[in-house]
XYZ file of C-alpha atoms in Angstrom:
600
model
C 36.728 20.252 16.953
C 35.070 17.006 17.799
C 34.394 16.530 21.579
C 33.480 13.382 23.633
C 29.927 12.841 25.042
C 31.032 11.674 28.420
C 29.208 13.529 31.177
C 26.807 15.018 28.629
C 24.244 12.188 27.887
C 20.803 13.465 27.676
C 18.474 13.922 30.546
C 15.523 14.680 28.320
C 14.582 14.128 24.709
C 13.951 17.412 22.879
C 10.256 16.698 22.428
C 9.828 15.958 26.018
C 10.823 19.390 27.261
C 7.906 20.866 29.138
C 6.384 22.425 32.212
C 7.588 19.719 34.574
C 11.283 20.489 33.930
C 11.076 24.246 34.279
C 13.736 25.563 36.598
C 15.864 22.355 36.184
C 19.299 21.988 34.550
C 18.594 19.691 31.503
C 20.901 18.106 28.970
C 19.830 17.315 25.394
C 21.636 15.589 22.493
C 20.744 16.064 18.836
C 21.306 17.734 15.443
C 21.274 21.490 14.834
C 18.114 22.444 12.923
C 19.209 26.088 12.485
C 21.222 28.832 14.125
C 20.231 32.449 14.315
C 22.894 35.067 15.296
C 21.400 38.211 17.007
C 24.715 39.795 18.129
C 25.175 39.139 21.709
C 22.523 36.266 21.593
C 22.811 33.192 19.527
C 19.655 30.903 19.134
C 20.185 27.349 18.029
C 17.160 24.869 17.509
C 18.348 21.339 18.422
C 16.299 18.475 16.986
C 16.132 14.772 17.779
C 13.464 12.220 16.763
C 10.990 13.506 19.391
C 10.914 17.101 18.388
C 12.924 20.352 18.524
C 13.892 22.778 21.300
C 15.378 26.199 21.330
C 18.719 26.830 23.210
C 19.901 30.463 23.922
C 23.575 31.264 24.144
C 24.168 34.622 25.948
C 27.666 36.238 25.426
C 27.345 37.767 28.894
C 26.555 34.594 30.594
C 29.311 32.382 29.227
C 31.585 33.955 26.573
C 33.603 30.637 25.993
C 30.467 28.483 24.994
C 29.056 31.633 23.103
C 32.074 31.639 20.852
C 31.851 27.830 20.342
C 28.174 28.281 19.389
C 29.303 30.673 16.713
C 31.111 27.794 14.958
C 27.898 25.603 14.880
C 26.187 25.103 11.599
C 23.010 23.117 10.410
C 23.209 19.384 11.017
C 26.148 19.546 13.437
C 25.672 16.941 16.261
C 25.678 18.581 19.632
C 25.206 18.035 23.364
C 24.217 20.997 25.460
C 23.240 21.614 29.040
C 21.381 24.548 30.642
C 18.503 25.736 32.634
C 14.960 25.286 31.214
C 13.027 28.617 31.468
C 9.669 29.879 30.243
C 9.890 32.263 27.286
C 8.403 35.677 27.587
C 4.767 35.730 26.247
C 5.717 37.765 23.174
C 8.586 35.156 22.460
C 6.350 32.092 22.523
C 6.389 30.168 19.293
C 3.059 28.540 18.676
C 4.392 26.543 15.738
C 6.715 24.543 17.984
C 5.510 21.978 20.487
C 8.163 23.133 22.920
C 7.531 26.821 21.921
C 6.721 28.029 25.441
C 10.161 27.116 26.798
C 13.892 27.474 26.002
C 17.308 26.238 27.448
C 19.667 28.979 28.733
C 23.011 27.207 27.822
C 25.613 26.577 30.362
C 27.683 24.102 28.357
C 28.055 23.147 24.700
C 29.958 20.205 23.011
C 30.252 19.686 19.286
C 30.183 15.946 19.045
C 30.484 15.946 15.215
C 30.544 18.618 12.609
C 28.566 18.188 9.199
C 28.875 19.142 5.693
C 26.123 21.147 4.257
C 23.422 18.653 3.249
C 22.293 18.505 -0.387
C 18.783 19.419 0.660
C 17.155 21.051 3.665
C 16.209 18.720 6.407
C 12.667 19.784 6.789
C 9.129 18.761 5.808
C 7.868 19.228 2.350
C 11.334 19.786 1.032
C 11.395 20.529 -2.769
C 13.974 18.048 -4.139
C 14.012 15.222 -6.693
C 13.054 11.977 -5.084
C 16.361 10.341 -6.570
C 18.374 12.668 -4.577
C 16.385 11.906 -1.597
C 16.933 8.086 -2.239
C 20.741 8.599 -2.737
C 20.951 10.349 0.592
C 18.339 8.397 2.290
C 20.120 8.568 5.718
C 19.517 12.404 5.420
C 15.967 12.104 4.145
C 15.175 9.992 7.095
C 16.177 12.708 9.476
C 13.176 14.848 8.254
C 10.386 14.946 10.620
C 7.763 13.775 8.260
C 9.673 10.726 7.252
C 10.354 9.816 10.925
C 6.598 10.272 11.592
C 5.919 7.733 8.918
C 8.292 5.152 10.500
C 6.942 5.741 14.018
C 3.478 5.195 12.556
C 4.633 1.942 10.894
C 6.186 0.927 14.283
C 2.882 1.588 16.008
C 1.000 -0.660 13.464
C 3.393 -3.507 13.861
C 3.279 -3.477 17.716
C -0.421 -3.208 17.814
C -0.700 -6.122 15.395
C 1.684 -8.254 17.475
C -0.263 -7.388 20.761
C -3.565 -8.202 18.990
C -2.510 -11.553 17.681
C -0.905 -12.485 21.014
C -4.201 -11.654 22.852
C -5.992 -14.118 20.381
C -3.693 -16.993 20.884
C -1.693 -16.783 17.628
C 1.830 -17.880 17.375
C 4.369 -15.804 15.564
C 6.258 -18.384 13.353
C 9.183 -17.673 10.971
C 9.183 -19.388 7.596
C 12.175 -19.730 5.218
C 13.699 -17.168 3.106
C 15.357 -19.665 1.003
C 12.699 -21.925 -0.573
C 11.559 -23.592 -3.802
C 10.571 -21.931 -7.077
C 6.891 -22.731 -7.664
C 4.607 -21.592 -10.584
C 1.330 -19.622 -10.615
C 2.693 -16.328 -9.272
C 4.930 -13.469 -10.229
C 8.445 -13.873 -11.420
C 10.780 -15.217 -8.649
C 14.083 -13.933 -7.440
C 16.430 -16.853 -7.724
C 19.407 -17.498 -5.501
C 22.033 -20.044 -6.850
C 23.187 -22.724 -4.517
C 26.981 -23.181 -4.106
C 26.847 -26.543 -2.476
C 24.278 -28.017 -4.965
C 25.681 -27.067 -8.379
C 23.121 -25.869 -10.965
C 20.305 -25.707 -8.469
C 18.462 -22.605 -7.179
C 16.600 -21.298 -4.325
C 13.836 -18.855 -4.696
C 13.031 -15.964 -2.409
C 9.468 -16.362 -1.233
C 6.738 -14.345 -2.869
C 4.710 -15.216 0.162
C 4.772 -17.879 2.819
C 1.525 -19.452 1.373
C 2.671 -23.035 1.429
C 4.442 -22.894 4.712
C 1.561 -21.399 6.493
C -0.758 -24.100 5.200
C 1.696 -26.714 6.349
C 1.702 -24.989 9.757
C -2.016 -25.634 9.907
C -1.435 -29.329 9.069
C 1.208 -29.351 11.855
C -1.514 -28.466 14.408
C -0.241 -25.042 15.219
C -3.803 -23.724 14.605
C -3.204 -19.908 14.712
C -0.106 -18.541 12.836
C 0.918 -14.983 11.967
C 3.983 -13.387 10.869
C 5.199 -9.936 9.734
C 7.183 -11.243 6.998
C 9.370 -9.867 4.069
C 8.316 -11.102 0.550
C 9.903 -10.803 -2.825
C 8.502 -10.424 -6.404
C 10.618 -9.703 -9.533
C 7.961 -7.574 -11.246
C 7.504 -4.207 -12.823
C 7.404 -1.500 -10.045
C 5.018 1.371 -9.389
C 4.088 3.703 -6.389
C 2.525 0.993 -4.315
C 4.893 -1.996 -5.481
C 8.385 -2.758 -4.504
C 10.751 -5.803 -5.121
C 10.789 -6.593 -1.451
C 7.651 -5.795 0.583
C 6.086 -6.728 4.006
C 2.897 -8.631 4.626
C 0.909 -9.235 7.876
C 0.410 -12.805 7.093
C -2.308 -14.780 9.009
C -3.582 -18.366 8.860
C -6.303 -20.142 11.121
C -7.548 -23.647 11.501
C -11.179 -24.753 12.019
C -12.686 -21.690 10.524
C -15.150 -20.551 7.962
C -15.125 -17.234 5.946
C -16.987 -15.197 8.479
C -14.602 -16.319 11.263
C -11.664 -14.846 9.328
C -13.430 -11.627 8.248
C -14.663 -11.007 11.721
C -11.423 -11.170 13.505
C -9.600 -9.207 10.897
C -12.110 -6.495 11.228
C -11.199 -6.266 15.067
C -7.498 -6.138 14.030
C -7.920 -3.315 11.564
C -10.204 -1.293 13.889
C -7.541 -1.692 16.606
C -4.834 -0.409 14.338
C -6.995 2.684 13.385
C -7.611 3.434 16.898
C -4.125 2.944 18.309
C -2.302 4.514 15.408
C -4.504 7.516 14.446
C -7.065 7.556 17.226
C -9.718 7.074 14.607
C -12.812 4.969 15.300
C -13.962 2.824 12.272
C -17.308 1.002 12.335
C -17.586 -2.658 12.262
C -18.747 -4.900 10.578
C -17.385 -3.575 7.334
C -19.708 -3.396 4.256
C -19.475 -6.506 2.108
C -20.002 -6.713 -1.721
C -19.749 -9.541 -4.343
C -17.080 -9.255 -6.975
C -19.953 -9.233 -9.522
C -21.723 -6.242 -7.866
C -18.368 -4.388 -7.646
C -17.679 -4.911 -11.304
C -21.324 -4.098 -12.372
C -21.566 -0.881 -10.406
C -17.892 0.434 -10.382
C -15.936 -1.459 -12.950
C -13.352 -2.413 -10.431
C -12.814 -5.285 -8.000
C -11.376 -2.566 -5.458
C -13.936 0.359 -5.669
C -13.364 3.613 -3.885
C -16.668 4.039 -1.990
C -15.935 7.390 -0.431
C -18.324 8.644 -3.187
C -21.193 7.224 -5.345
C -21.336 7.897 -9.012
C -22.332 4.287 -9.745
C -22.516 2.963 -13.298
C -25.987 2.822 -14.796
C -26.474 0.136 -17.432
C -28.386 1.374 -20.554
C -27.776 -1.491 -22.746
C -31.376 -2.250 -23.104
C -32.282 1.258 -24.231
C -29.147 1.295 -26.442
C -30.333 -1.726 -28.286
C -33.447 -0.099 -29.413
C -32.124 3.412 -30.140
C -31.186 4.975 -33.442
C -27.696 5.694 -32.398
C -25.492 3.214 -34.182
C -22.525 3.469 -31.992
C -24.652 2.317 -28.977
C -26.738 -0.179 -30.901
C -23.863 -1.773 -32.679
C -22.006 -2.103 -29.399
C -24.817 -4.044 -27.827
C -25.396 -6.221 -30.848
C -21.691 -7.305 -30.722
C -22.223 -8.514 -27.106
C -21.030 -5.318 -25.413
C -22.669 -2.750 -23.153
C -23.546 0.807 -22.841
C -22.962 2.183 -19.347
C -22.831 5.833 -17.948
C -22.158 7.867 -14.954
C -23.384 11.260 -13.849
C -20.705 13.954 -13.049
C -22.883 16.286 -11.099
C -22.429 19.847 -11.698
C -20.107 19.493 -14.668
C -22.261 20.533 -17.454
C -20.245 23.551 -18.036
C -17.173 21.597 -18.961
C -15.544 23.054 -22.046
C -14.924 21.146 -25.220
C -11.107 20.992 -24.306
C -12.006 19.395 -20.917
C -14.332 16.877 -22.497
C -11.693 15.830 -24.973
C -9.216 15.323 -22.108
C -11.669 12.823 -20.657
C -12.080 11.118 -24.062
C -8.298 10.612 -24.289
C -8.390 9.160 -20.795
C -10.938 6.535 -21.807
C -8.993 5.791 -24.957
C -6.091 4.723 -22.914
C -8.225 1.856 -21.557
C -8.988 0.779 -25.153
C -12.312 2.537 -25.371
C -13.174 3.882 -28.861
C -14.557 7.057 -27.497
C -16.781 9.035 -24.981
C -20.203 10.257 -25.517
C -21.898 12.844 -23.328
C -25.075 14.805 -22.443
C -24.690 18.180 -20.734
C -27.988 19.174 -19.085
C -28.022 23.007 -19.162
C -29.609 25.076 -16.412
C -32.529 25.869 -18.711
C -33.169 22.022 -19.076
C -31.890 21.887 -22.663
C -29.622 19.030 -23.406
C -26.422 19.683 -25.202
C -25.229 16.434 -26.905
C -23.810 15.070 -30.163
C -26.080 12.023 -30.309
C -29.495 12.829 -28.799
C -30.636 13.655 -32.317
C -30.538 9.909 -32.938
C -32.868 9.357 -29.906
C -36.530 10.013 -29.347
C -37.551 12.510 -26.792
C -38.767 9.619 -24.597
C -35.486 7.703 -24.768
C -33.547 10.933 -23.909
C -35.867 11.548 -20.932
C -35.584 7.876 -19.734
C -31.696 7.987 -19.823
C -31.707 11.333 -17.754
C -34.237 9.739 -15.378
C -32.148 6.603 -14.835
C -29.000 8.624 -14.210
C -30.766 10.983 -11.905
C -29.711 13.898 -14.191
C -30.525 17.459 -13.162
C -29.785 20.864 -14.704
C -25.995 21.472 -14.349
C -25.048 17.640 -14.749
C -22.779 16.073 -17.211
C -23.695 12.418 -18.257
C -20.735 10.367 -19.624
C -21.188 7.237 -21.681
C -18.982 4.376 -22.787
C -20.037 1.809 -25.288
C -17.824 -1.300 -25.877
C -17.154 -4.848 -24.733
C -17.890 -5.395 -20.939
C -14.160 -5.457 -20.026
C -13.361 -2.273 -21.774
C -16.404 -0.513 -20.431
C -15.401 -1.538 -16.919
C -11.836 -0.293 -17.229
C -12.537 2.879 -19.055
C -15.522 4.073 -17.094
C -13.907 2.921 -13.827
C -10.863 5.096 -14.572
C -13.159 7.947 -15.560
C -15.174 7.642 -12.452
C -12.017 8.014 -10.334
C -10.937 10.870 -12.402
C -14.176 12.646 -11.883
C -14.220 11.912 -8.236
C -10.956 13.536 -7.853
C -11.820 16.568 -9.838
C -14.919 16.993 -7.769
C -13.128 16.655 -4.459
C -15.123 13.580 -3.534
C -11.940 11.296 -2.678
C -11.763 13.049 0.715
C -8.390 12.826 2.484
C -8.698 11.722 5.997
C -11.759 9.749 5.287
C -11.546 5.882 5.499
C -13.929 3.620 3.734
C -13.334 -0.092 4.288
C -15.085 -2.820 2.195
C -14.913 -6.485 1.753
C -15.118 -7.810 -1.793
C -15.916 -11.537 -1.998
C -16.901 -14.352 -4.316
C -14.344 -13.690 -6.986
C -14.079 -15.824 -9.942
C -11.964 -19.012 -9.096
C -10.588 -19.449 -12.648
C -9.826 -17.166 -15.604
C -9.184 -18.359 -19.172
C -5.853 -17.452 -20.669
C -6.213 -17.143 -24.368
C -2.440 -17.240 -25.033
C -1.900 -20.371 -23.160
C -5.289 -21.903 -24.037
C -5.904 -22.931 -20.389
C -7.393 -21.703 -17.000
C -5.201 -19.796 -14.526
C -6.022 -19.149 -10.947
C -7.361 -15.681 -10.189
C -5.810 -15.866 -6.712
C -3.633 -18.804 -6.351
C -4.136 -22.520 -6.939
C -4.709 -23.275 -3.250
C -7.893 -21.168 -2.981
C -11.052 -23.229 -2.270
C -14.039 -23.032 -4.588
C -17.275 -21.598 -3.133
C -19.017 -24.513 -1.357
C -22.095 -24.088 -3.508
C -19.985 -24.444 -6.738
C -18.005 -27.525 -5.792
C -20.271 -29.914 -7.865
C -19.318 -27.983 -10.952
C -15.505 -28.222 -10.185
C -15.805 -32.053 -9.921
C -18.129 -32.476 -12.937
C -16.605 -34.243 -15.665
C -17.317 -32.489 -19.000
C -18.143 -29.145 -17.308
C -17.966 -26.526 -20.129
C -15.522 -23.714 -20.079
C -18.336 -21.112 -19.306
C -19.471 -23.310 -16.490
C -16.031 -23.345 -14.943
C -15.442 -19.648 -15.613
C -18.611 -19.077 -13.422
C -17.266 -20.935 -10.359
C -16.767 -18.602 -7.469
C -13.772 -18.738 -5.132
C -14.242 -18.778 -1.433
C -11.984 -15.733 -1.409
C -12.155 -12.137 -0.030
C -10.246 -8.804 -0.383
C -10.263 -5.941 2.072
C -10.406 -2.627 0.232
C -9.499 0.697 1.682
C -10.326 3.829 -0.370
C -10.020 1.963 -3.587
C -6.690 0.292 -2.738
C -6.584 -3.414 -2.080
C -5.243 -3.579 1.536
C -5.252 -7.484 1.717
C -6.565 -10.622 0.239
C -7.203 -14.103 1.398
C -9.394 -17.196 1.138
C -10.604 -20.479 2.655
C -7.917 -22.961 1.417
C -8.170 -26.273 -0.097
C -7.266 -28.919 2.425
C -8.095 -32.223 0.751
C -5.787 -33.939 -1.691
C -8.567 -35.049 -4.153
C -9.781 -31.353 -4.425
C -6.194 -30.079 -4.827
C -5.451 -32.521 -7.428
C -8.707 -31.453 -9.305
C -7.634 -27.776 -9.103
C -4.188 -28.644 -10.578
C -5.897 -30.647 -13.272
C -8.091 -27.675 -14.217
C -4.978 -25.499 -14.375
C -3.440 -27.879 -16.935
C -0.883 -29.182 -14.363
C -0.290 -32.876 -14.924
C -0.096 -35.338 -12.016
C 3.658 -35.871 -12.426
C 4.301 -32.200 -12.589
C 2.021 -31.534 -9.664
C 3.820 -34.015 -7.598
C 7.307 -32.571 -8.582
C 6.465 -29.183 -7.574
C 3.879 -29.628 -4.743
C 4.227 -33.220 -3.704
C 5.148 -32.167 -0.139
C 1.868 -30.317 0.185
C -0.217 -33.035 -1.260
C 1.368 -35.664 0.961
C 0.735 -33.397 3.990
C -2.909 -33.367 3.211
C -3.094 -37.054 3.712
C -2.148 -36.797 7.233
C -5.063 -35.036 8.854
C -5.156 -31.513 7.303
C -7.767 -29.457 9.168
C -10.025 -26.915 7.396
C -8.234 -23.597 7.352
C -8.102 -20.096 5.844
C -6.312 -16.896 6.181
C -5.328 -13.540 4.768
C -2.286 -11.430 4.022
C -2.259 -7.633 4.477
C 0.129 -5.355 2.543
C 1.669 -3.643 5.517
C 3.486 -1.019 3.400
C 0.282 -0.114 1.598
C -1.738 -0.043 4.951
C 0.766 2.411 6.469
C 0.948 4.499 3.226
C -2.855 5.050 3.442
C -2.859 5.654 7.224
C -0.105 8.350 6.658
C -1.856 9.969 3.727
C 1.042 9.348 1.428
C 1.088 8.546 -2.257
C 3.955 6.089 -2.477
C 5.002 3.266 -0.311
C 8.528 4.349 -0.713
C 7.728 7.130 1.925
C 6.885 4.482 4.545
C 9.745 2.081 3.903
C 13.078 2.956 5.505
C 15.384 1.958 2.552
C 13.231 1.410 -0.610
C 14.250 0.775 -4.146
C 13.709 2.949 -7.224
C 11.297 2.119 -10.039
C 14.161 0.205 -11.690
C 14.661 -1.844 -8.412
C 18.058 -0.133 -7.633
C 19.181 1.168 -4.357
C 21.009 4.508 -5.256
C 22.415 4.744 -1.700
C 24.356 1.420 -1.749
C 24.398 1.181 -5.519
C 22.776 -2.274 -5.487
C 22.620 -4.522 -7.515
C 26.234 -4.453 -8.324
C 28.880 -6.651 -9.992
C 30.503 -9.480 -8.112
C 33.929 -10.956 -8.311
C 34.651 -13.626 -10.908
C 35.636 -15.948 -8.015
C 32.164 -15.639 -6.492
C 30.598 -16.580 -9.832
C 32.870 -19.629 -10.155
C 31.927 -20.859 -6.596
C 28.394 -20.666 -7.728
C 28.969 -22.439 -10.982
C 27.768 -19.441 -12.869
C 29.188 -18.088 -16.131
C 27.831 -14.740 -17.524
C 26.633 -14.791 -21.099
C 28.709 -12.496 -23.385
C 26.831 -9.365 -24.406
């Protein structure tokens, strides 16, 4: 049944069929999308990566190929030749890009038959994702999946062209490197020739790109695979791709300005969308104060309002006690939600409890102006009026309050804000809001380990205005916790798109940073001696950023999971259902690597 392709190679891609080829004999190759048998006529839709076109087989014109067409089924691989003609006006298919034309078949070859696939090869197929991942080669035939990968291709080609125009060099860095601390868990690779020693797959090329600056390469970029052995979720995979960038002789604004140009170019060339530059900038402190998140979704407002001063003087003990314990009382205004039922409010209460909040208080402002609440009886009329005024409350609004420690308030009310934004249709699909968040804390105290850890990574430079605190002997924990990093994140619609910083490039400052992180001189030299040594040979000031390519394409494509924009992703358990990786290996291989498995 299988036939050769010789002499039947395509003259046109299916999606390129159009007015210019009408009257010509064309040859197409592809997969059968569907076959419709109308007695003396058979219609077959043939699909390739570019689109679909209809081929007509008429028994009167060519009975031999007509009977061959009767054998064709969905996903058969075929080559067909025929004359391209315009369809009759009443037969035009407006839902198909090539719906004005059809091919009148003169020849057909079945290049390969196909079994019935486990799901339909079409968009929005209703099938379990695990089945899609097991048969990924079939899932990738679906037009929407191919559009995602084509979009990804456009993003990467645009990126490479942009950096080439700005005199960057694309430089590859090692996949087998040294395990270093201060990050996620490494994937380790045992060395056969160095018994008992291990490589680590890189979590990022951070050290190598800094060394490239010391090497005088000045402008580096790489579209690079990175690896982290951590718990997975919709926007996280064990192996992922970064657009990695580093620049010498720059300050923060140089990096941000150039990256804005890159992002604007990607939007224009991949989606034909204009984004305004410069992007809005916000400090980390402001983001946390107003939105409870270091990656706020600014497609809508609903900012937090701090009511702690009023709460401290009110008669409602829940509010008053929270403030007296060093906490806060903050609220948001859910416009038009005063009619929420008790059940709906209880759902919101359960949501904030998952973020360790003890509960949720509310005021519903009725259309009559009456306030429906469980706690206003503990407030004076003036206090109630002032709360409503600060929150911009109007008849029909639902005011929602969380009282707790600052971290709990931020997390709980931030999650509630996003929930209400979604319910009210404010997180608009197709709208893109870009934001720089800057001046993060440099250090964070780890109670379990009784030491500071780096909020980003230990090579991030302190804010220039805070350097004196970093070097001050005897600086208190609170003073060090207030030191800002010269760091920045780019946020798109509430998702961190990328992050970077101006780096440390002097050995004395890097040594001090390690000291603050509890890393002794000997340990620092053992793990990072090559970097510290390099800093003594004329390291230039430098900074950079890394964008998550998978997340970026996911957002551009309007998808909810990065698995939809990665050709061959892993499951939430870091397994490949198609190849059945990870798998067992032969005992001989383990012996060569000097590994013995522990008995269960």
